[in-house]
Structures are given as structure tokens and as C-alpha cells.
Amino acid sequence: MNEYDDLAPCSGRAPGGFVPGAFASGVGVPAYNEVLPRTGESAAPARRLVRLALAVWGLDALADAATLVVSELVANAVTHARGETIRVVVARLDGRSAEIAVSDSSRARPVLRPAEPEALGGRGLLLVETYATKWGTESKPWGKRVWAEVRG
């Protein structure tokens, strides 16, 4: 279990404001989290959350890879999970890396598969594997947490 697995909403905000509904962790690893509807439209606020957190931590150089990763993790949860909401967490691991995680209520683990050349989809986890230093899945009593580390 990581220090930010079960972050409770708190009043901490990033300088200059933050994404509505996003909360900073009050203790432990610096992190921001937001609960979003399990819809395709949630990819945009998830990307904003990641970009703004990285900017606060001075890790702007990670933003392109991190926003691609969170987009794919959200898309995977929207397509394959169940339940009405997902939770997005971005946590600073050290001065050069961050972890992006998406949690949902499905216990089905994502599977990295080769995509057919003509297929329109099916490349999400391949992109996560390409742009993340490492990634994985953790089973939870209520579902799962899929995480990916991006490093500068």
C-alpha cells in the first residue's frame, strides 16, 4: 500500500488555484487527486490535473508523457471498467519523477496485447509502456488501481 492510496479530500490547493474538485494530500507523498465520472469526457480534466500538479512541482518536462499516460489509463477504465466514477491521482515520487494512477471498481486487470495493424484501438497499454518508466496494477478490495511512473 502506498502512502497516497486512500487520500481523503482536504482543503490544500495549488498556488493560483486548481482544477475544481481536485484535492491535495494533507500528509505523506505530495499528491493531487480527483474523482471523475467514468466517461470519455473525463480525460480532459485528468490531463489538466496532471499538468497543473507537475507545474507546481517544477516537473513540466514530464507533462507530455504524463498526459498521454493518464489519457490512456482513463480511456482504459472508461472502456473496460464498471461503476460510475474513477479516481485519478498524480503523486510526486522525487525531484525527477511522478506516478499517475487511475482507480476503478472493476477487478479485471488490464492486459497488454499486441494490436492488429489495421485495428483502430487496442494500443493504450502499449503507449503507457512506451512512455512510462514502469507501470502496474494493484488489486484492491473495491476494484483495482493502475499506475504508471514517468521520469525525467
mmCIF file of N, CA, C and O in Angstrom, residues 25 65 67 73 77 106:
data_model
loop_
_atom_site.group_PDB
_atom_site.id
_atom_site.type_symbol
_atom_site.label_atom_id
_atom_site.label_comp_id
_atom_site.label_asym_id
_atom_site.label_seq_id
_atom_site.Cartn_x
_atom_site.Cartn_y
_atom_site.Cartn_z
ATOM 1 N N SER A 25 -3.049 16.098 -1.176
ATOM 2 C CA SER A 25 -2.934 15.251 0.005
ATOM 3 C C SER A 25 -2.470 16.115 1.161
ATOM 4 O O SER A 25 -1.696 17.049 0.993
ATOM 5 N N ALA A 65 4.545 13.288 -21.686
ATOM 6 C CA ALA A 65 4.450 11.847 -21.445
ATOM 7 C C ALA A 65 3.374 11.538 -20.405
ATOM 8 O O ALA A 65 2.578 10.613 -20.574
ATOM 9 N N THR A 67 0.664 13.278 -19.545
ATOM 10 C CA THR A 67 -0.714 13.490 -20.004
ATOM 11 C C THR A 67 -1.129 12.416 -20.996
ATOM 12 O O THR A 67 -2.286 11.997 -21.011
ATOM 13 N N LEU A 73 -4.817 5.657 -19.518
ATOM 14 C CA LEU A 73 -5.344 4.965 -18.337
ATOM 15 C C LEU A 73 -6.825 5.276 -18.137
ATOM 16 O O LEU A 73 -7.618 4.390 -17.795
ATOM 17 N N ALA A 77 -10.012 2.622 -18.401
ATOM 18 C CA ALA A 77 -11.029 2.489 -17.350
ATOM 19 C C ALA A 77 -12.427 2.737 -17.911
ATOM 20 O O ALA A 77 -13.375 2.027 -17.581
ATOM 21 N N SER A 106 -13.663 -2.071 -10.999
ATOM 22 C CA SER A 106 -13.576 -3.373 -11.648
ATOM 23 C C SER A 106 -12.348 -4.122 -11.138
ATOM 24 O O SER A 106 -11.289 -3.531 -10.955
#
